[in-house]
Amino acid sequence: MAFLKADTPLDVVKHLVLIAVAGLLLVLGFFYVYLPMSTHHGETITVPKVTGMNVADLENYLEERNLAYFVDDSSYSPSIRPFTVLVQDPAPGEKVKEGRKIYLQVSMKNPPVIKMPKLTDGSSKNAMLILKSYDLVVGQIQLVPDLAQNAVLKQLVNGKEIAPGAPIAKGTKVDLVVGDGQGNQTFAVPNLINMPEDEAITLLVGQGLQKGEVFEQTAEAGQTPGTVVRQRPVAGPDATIRMGQLVDIWVAR
């Protein structure tokens, strides 16, 4: 009966070395032969500039360069042609592999619809800031008699009032009706001639009028220094003034 010869320690070492060498060759072959062949390692394409182009022209343009695209965002601007590429990622000039997708942001054909903000009861300046933040356009500003100076009384679209929360497209022009701070009430122009300056100003404020310019004028014969010798508008039987208006005075010195 024959007996198998047992491996010597040297044979075991040889076998282990052969296994290790075979494993190393497999690893090196995977990383340096198989992966480069399957992923085109080292082969790159320079990303072209596509911003400003129309999406309809991109398919053939990028296909010729072994690239693809995907529209993942959009925005609206009335001054930009619809479907124009606004932003691209990766940026022009970057190196990418074949088949890489270029992610795009394009301009929309129709403006998005939002809710109309509330502009009334605030100042016209604040209303303009709000309109800008909502991508709405400031239209005409119509001043009307009202004691609330620079306050927005109405918000209009195409001549009709629009309520806060109503649907409105971005880019829409919104007109504002604003108070002029004077109101509708009219009354006779007060006569300030020969009144001391401080009393004349107190009278103006008490009647809802505003002090305008105060001019100095050399006192003439019969005029008391410190008194009003002239005013604008002039007082008279038929002279009227509206609340909030300015009154200029000339004071003798």
Tab-separated table of C-alpha atoms in Angstrom:
chain	number	residue	atom	x	y	z
A	1	MET	CA	0.000	0.000	0.000
A	2	ALA	CA	1.491	3.338	-1.038
A	3	PHE	CA	1.601	6.291	1.313
A	4	LEU	CA	1.330	10.011	0.265
A	5	LYS	CA	4.407	11.921	0.998
A	6	ALA	CA	3.803	14.689	3.525
A	7	ASP	CA	4.639	18.256	2.473
A	8	THR	CA	7.796	19.549	3.971
A	9	PRO	CA	7.843	23.007	5.609
A	10	LEU	CA	9.617	24.291	2.509
A	11	ASP	CA	6.764	23.092	0.306
A	12	VAL	CA	4.213	24.859	2.521
A	13	VAL	CA	6.150	28.081	2.250
A	14	LYS	CA	6.295	27.741	-1.545
A	15	HIS	CA	2.546	27.222	-1.717
A	16	LEU	CA	1.871	30.257	0.458
A	17	VAL	CA	4.179	32.363	-1.672
A	18	LEU	CA	2.395	31.222	-4.848
A	19	ILE	CA	-1.013	32.054	-3.316
A	20	ALA	CA	0.224	35.471	-2.219
A	21	VAL	CA	1.675	36.216	-5.661
A	22	ALA	CA	-1.549	35.114	-7.367
A	23	GLY	CA	-3.611	37.303	-5.017
A	24	LEU	CA	-1.343	40.300	-5.635
A	25	LEU	CA	-1.611	39.797	-9.392
A	26	LEU	CA	-5.412	39.696	-9.126
A	27	VAL	CA	-5.514	42.912	-7.074
A	28	LEU	CA	-3.112	44.717	-9.417
A	29	GLY	CA	-4.993	43.478	-12.439
A	30	PHE	CA	-8.303	44.701	-11.022
A	31	PHE	CA	-7.089	48.211	-10.199
A	32	TYR	CA	-4.640	48.788	-13.046
A	33	VAL	CA	-6.211	46.822	-15.916
A	34	TYR	CA	-9.916	46.122	-15.405
A	35	LEU	CA	-10.946	49.445	-13.776
A	36	PRO	CA	-9.122	51.691	-16.274
A	37	MET	CA	-10.670	49.757	-19.162
A	38	SER	CA	-14.190	49.871	-17.739
A	39	THR	CA	-14.150	53.474	-16.484
A	40	HIS	CA	-11.904	55.050	-19.170
A	41	HIS	CA	-9.514	56.032	-16.405
A	42	GLY	CA	-7.477	59.060	-17.404
A	43	GLU	CA	-9.826	59.998	-20.246
A	44	THR	CA	-11.459	63.364	-19.466
A	45	ILE	CA	-13.533	65.944	-21.306
A	46	THR	CA	-13.430	69.703	-20.816
A	47	VAL	CA	-16.904	71.003	-19.911
A	48	PRO	CA	-18.058	73.537	-22.535
A	49	LYS	CA	-19.895	76.775	-21.728
A	50	VAL	CA	-23.630	76.254	-22.229
A	51	THR	CA	-25.017	79.207	-20.270
A	52	GLY	CA	-26.905	81.520	-22.604
A	53	MET	CA	-27.803	78.663	-24.942
A	54	ASN	CA	-31.339	77.411	-25.514
A	55	VAL	CA	-32.155	73.995	-24.070
A	56	ALA	CA	-33.438	72.831	-27.471
A	57	ASP	CA	-29.911	73.180	-28.893
A	58	LEU	CA	-28.174	71.244	-26.128
A	59	GLU	CA	-28.982	67.620	-26.963
A	60	ASN	CA	-26.894	67.389	-30.141
A	61	TYR	CA	-24.293	69.836	-28.854
A	62	LEU	CA	-23.518	67.796	-25.740
A	63	GLU	CA	-24.013	64.394	-27.396
A	64	GLU	CA	-21.237	65.245	-29.846
A	65	ARG	CA	-18.999	65.803	-26.808
A	66	ASN	CA	-20.085	62.579	-25.063
A	67	LEU	CA	-21.888	64.521	-22.351
A	68	ALA	CA	-25.510	64.710	-21.164
A	69	TYR	CA	-27.614	67.263	-19.317
A	70	PHE	CA	-30.354	67.400	-16.708
A	71	VAL	CA	-32.553	70.411	-15.852
A	72	ASP	CA	-32.873	70.420	-12.067
A	73	ASP	CA	-33.989	74.017	-11.444
A	74	SER	CA	-35.703	76.948	-13.128
A	75	SER	CA	-36.445	80.614	-12.473
A	76	TYR	CA	-38.288	83.434	-14.198
A	77	SER	CA	-37.104	86.764	-15.525
A	78	PRO	CA	-39.154	88.849	-17.988
A	79	SER	CA	-35.952	90.112	-19.614
A	80	ILE	CA	-34.568	86.639	-20.463
A	81	ARG	CA	-35.759	84.435	-23.338
A	82	PRO	CA	-37.606	81.307	-22.125
A	83	PHE	CA	-35.611	78.058	-21.820
A	84	THR	CA	-32.283	79.879	-21.746
A	85	VAL	CA	-29.596	78.198	-19.629
A	86	LEU	CA	-28.843	80.431	-16.646
A	87	VAL	CA	-26.509	78.300	-14.517
A	88	GLN	CA	-24.543	75.116	-15.168
A	89	ASP	CA	-22.757	72.641	-12.922
A	90	PRO	CA	-19.943	71.646	-13.469
A	91	ALA	CA	-18.677	75.052	-14.556
A	92	PRO	CA	-17.101	75.636	-17.994
A	93	GLY	CA	-13.508	74.472	-18.196
A	94	GLU	CA	-13.772	71.703	-15.594
A	95	LYS	CA	-12.535	68.209	-16.469
A	96	VAL	CA	-15.099	65.373	-16.290
A	97	LYS	CA	-15.480	61.794	-17.528
A	98	GLU	CA	-17.400	60.807	-20.636
A	99	GLY	CA	-21.149	60.583	-20.161
A	100	ARG	CA	-21.150	63.034	-17.258
A	101	LYS	CA	-24.426	64.952	-16.795
A	102	ILE	CA	-24.343	68.757	-16.780
A	103	TYR	CA	-26.945	70.040	-14.300
A	104	LEU	CA	-28.748	73.151	-15.500
A	105	GLN	CA	-30.932	75.994	-14.247
A	106	VAL	CA	-33.074	77.459	-17.044
A	107	SER	CA	-35.460	80.372	-17.438
A	108	MET	CA	-39.178	79.588	-17.327
A	109	LYS	CA	-41.632	80.412	-20.098
A	110	ASN	CA	-44.431	81.462	-17.743
A	111	PRO	CA	-43.887	83.382	-14.514
A	112	PRO	CA	-44.672	81.496	-11.282
A	113	VAL	CA	-47.821	82.516	-9.422
A	114	ILE	CA	-47.440	83.786	-5.861
A	115	LYS	CA	-49.713	85.350	-3.233
A	116	MET	CA	-50.124	89.123	-3.313
A	117	PRO	CA	-48.463	90.702	-0.260
A	118	LYS	CA	-50.234	93.253	1.948
A	119	LEU	CA	-48.954	96.760	1.201
A	120	THR	CA	-51.732	98.942	2.636
A	121	ASP	CA	-51.286	100.730	5.977
A	122	GLY	CA	-47.532	100.766	5.477
A	123	SER	CA	-45.286	103.398	3.935
A	124	SER	CA	-44.787	103.660	0.190
A	125	LYS	CA	-41.044	103.099	0.659
A	126	ASN	CA	-41.675	99.862	2.535
A	127	ALA	CA	-44.179	98.787	-0.132
A	128	MET	CA	-41.546	99.222	-2.847
A	129	LEU	CA	-39.087	97.030	-0.920
A	130	ILE	CA	-41.731	94.336	-0.456
A	131	LEU	CA	-42.653	94.380	-4.148
A	132	LYS	CA	-39.009	93.979	-5.118
A	133	SER	CA	-38.525	91.062	-2.722
A	134	TYR	CA	-41.548	89.326	-4.289
A	135	ASP	CA	-40.245	89.949	-7.846
A	136	LEU	CA	-43.174	92.287	-8.528
A	137	VAL	CA	-42.819	95.613	-10.360
A	138	VAL	CA	-43.648	99.034	-8.905
A	139	GLY	CA	-46.122	100.726	-11.226
A	140	GLN	CA	-47.649	104.188	-10.939
A	141	ILE	CA	-47.764	105.972	-7.596
A	142	GLN	CA	-50.874	108.127	-7.345
A	143	LEU	CA	-50.988	110.789	-4.624
A	144	VAL	CA	-54.419	111.514	-3.176
A	145	PRO	CA	-55.545	113.886	-0.435
A	146	ASP	CA	-55.133	112.137	2.910
A	147	LEU	CA	-53.624	113.073	6.260
A	148	ALA	CA	-51.609	109.841	6.301
A	149	GLN	CA	-48.574	111.110	4.424
A	150	ASN	CA	-46.779	108.505	2.262
A	151	ALA	CA	-49.102	105.764	3.538
A	152	VAL	CA	-50.316	103.186	0.993
A	153	LEU	CA	-54.109	103.425	0.840
A	154	LYS	CA	-54.781	101.027	-2.050
A	155	GLN	CA	-52.898	98.450	-4.100
A	156	LEU	CA	-54.018	98.059	-7.712
A	157	VAL	CA	-53.398	95.786	-10.691
A	158	ASN	CA	-54.736	96.965	-14.054
A	159	GLY	CA	-56.757	99.663	-12.312
A	160	LYS	CA	-58.504	97.271	-9.915
A	161	GLU	CA	-57.805	96.688	-6.239
A	162	ILE	CA	-56.100	93.408	-5.430
A	163	ALA	CA	-56.500	91.879	-1.999
A	164	PRO	CA	-53.587	90.477	0.024
A	165	GLY	CA	-53.282	86.746	-0.608
A	166	ALA	CA	-54.808	86.901	-4.095
A	167	PRO	CA	-52.862	84.970	-6.783
A	168	ILE	CA	-50.541	87.129	-8.844
A	169	ALA	CA	-47.796	86.275	-11.347
A	170	LYS	CA	-44.238	87.363	-10.673
A	171	GLY	CA	-43.263	90.349	-12.802
A	172	THR	CA	-46.751	91.887	-12.565
A	173	LYS	CA	-46.901	95.693	-12.272
A	174	VAL	CA	-48.591	96.899	-9.067
A	175	ASP	CA	-49.836	100.502	-8.774
A	176	LEU	CA	-50.011	102.272	-5.419
A	177	VAL	CA	-52.450	104.911	-4.149
A	178	VAL	CA	-50.591	106.967	-1.538
A	179	GLY	CA	-51.705	109.688	0.868
A	180	ASP	CA	-50.216	113.140	0.338
A	181	GLY	CA	-50.391	114.110	4.029
A	182	GLN	CA	-52.689	117.063	3.374
A	183	GLY	CA	-56.233	115.726	3.376
A	184	ASN	CA	-59.384	117.171	1.853
A	185	GLN	CA	-60.270	119.744	4.487
A	186	THR	CA	-59.860	123.353	3.345
A	187	PHE	CA	-60.315	126.573	5.303
A	188	ALA	CA	-59.458	130.248	5.137
A	189	VAL	CA	-55.776	131.179	5.121
A	190	PRO	CA	-54.961	132.560	8.581
A	191	ASN	CA	-53.678	136.152	8.754
A	192	LEU	CA	-50.280	136.147	10.457
A	193	ILE	CA	-49.250	139.757	9.690
A	194	ASN	CA	-47.994	141.721	12.736
A	195	MET	CA	-48.027	138.578	14.896
A	196	PRO	CA	-44.836	137.647	16.810
A	197	GLU	CA	-42.971	134.848	15.052
A	198	ASP	CA	-43.482	132.243	17.802
A	199	GLU	CA	-47.210	132.966	18.032
A	200	ALA	CA	-47.596	132.739	14.258
A	201	ILE	CA	-45.884	129.333	14.183
A	202	THR	CA	-48.038	128.114	17.090
A	203	LEU	CA	-51.172	129.200	15.213
A	204	LEU	CA	-50.083	127.334	12.064
A	205	VAL	CA	-49.470	124.113	13.978
A	206	GLY	CA	-52.766	124.459	15.809
A	207	GLN	CA	-54.654	124.686	12.512
A	208	GLY	CA	-52.948	121.620	11.040
A	209	LEU	CA	-50.623	123.615	8.782
A	210	GLN	CA	-46.863	123.337	8.444
A	211	LYS	CA	-44.242	126.011	8.868
A	212	GLY	CA	-42.442	126.540	5.589
A	213	GLU	CA	-39.449	128.809	5.021
A	214	VAL	CA	-38.762	131.618	7.512
A	215	PHE	CA	-37.125	134.612	5.799
A	216	GLU	CA	-35.569	137.619	7.529
A	217	GLN	CA	-36.406	141.105	6.286
A	218	THR	CA	-35.063	144.460	7.430
A	219	ALA	CA	-37.707	146.203	9.553
A	220	GLU	CA	-39.234	149.239	7.912
A	221	ALA	CA	-40.881	152.230	9.559
A	222	GLY	CA	-43.817	151.134	11.691
A	223	GLN	CA	-42.770	147.466	11.741
A	224	THR	CA	-41.899	145.765	15.021
A	225	PRO	CA	-38.811	143.541	14.926
A	226	GLY	CA	-39.654	139.876	15.488
A	227	THR	CA	-43.094	140.132	13.928
A	228	VAL	CA	-44.418	138.668	10.703
A	229	VAL	CA	-44.523	141.291	7.948
A	230	ARG	CA	-45.331	139.019	4.982
A	231	GLN	CA	-46.687	135.526	4.347
A	232	ARG	CA	-47.253	133.040	1.537
A	233	PRO	CA	-50.003	132.158	0.708
A	234	VAL	CA	-51.511	135.546	1.375
A	235	ALA	CA	-54.608	135.796	3.599
A	236	GLY	CA	-57.745	137.235	2.018
A	237	PRO	CA	-61.523	136.894	1.822
A	238	ASP	CA	-61.409	134.141	-0.812
A	239	ALA	CA	-58.006	132.622	0.015
A	240	THR	CA	-58.250	128.994	1.183
A	241	ILE	CA	-55.671	126.429	2.238
A	242	ARG	CA	-55.714	122.696	2.750
A	243	MET	CA	-54.686	120.965	5.942
A	244	GLY	CA	-51.038	119.985	5.954
A	245	GLN	CA	-49.873	122.618	3.474
A	246	LEU	CA	-46.824	124.807	4.019
A	247	VAL	CA	-46.938	128.517	4.919
A	248	ASP	CA	-43.835	130.687	4.405
A	249	ILE	CA	-43.316	133.788	6.546
A	250	TRP	CA	-41.093	136.902	6.472
A	251	VAL	CA	-40.013	138.247	9.848
A	252	ALA	CA	-38.775	141.793	10.508
A	253	ARG	CA	-35.344	142.048	12.082
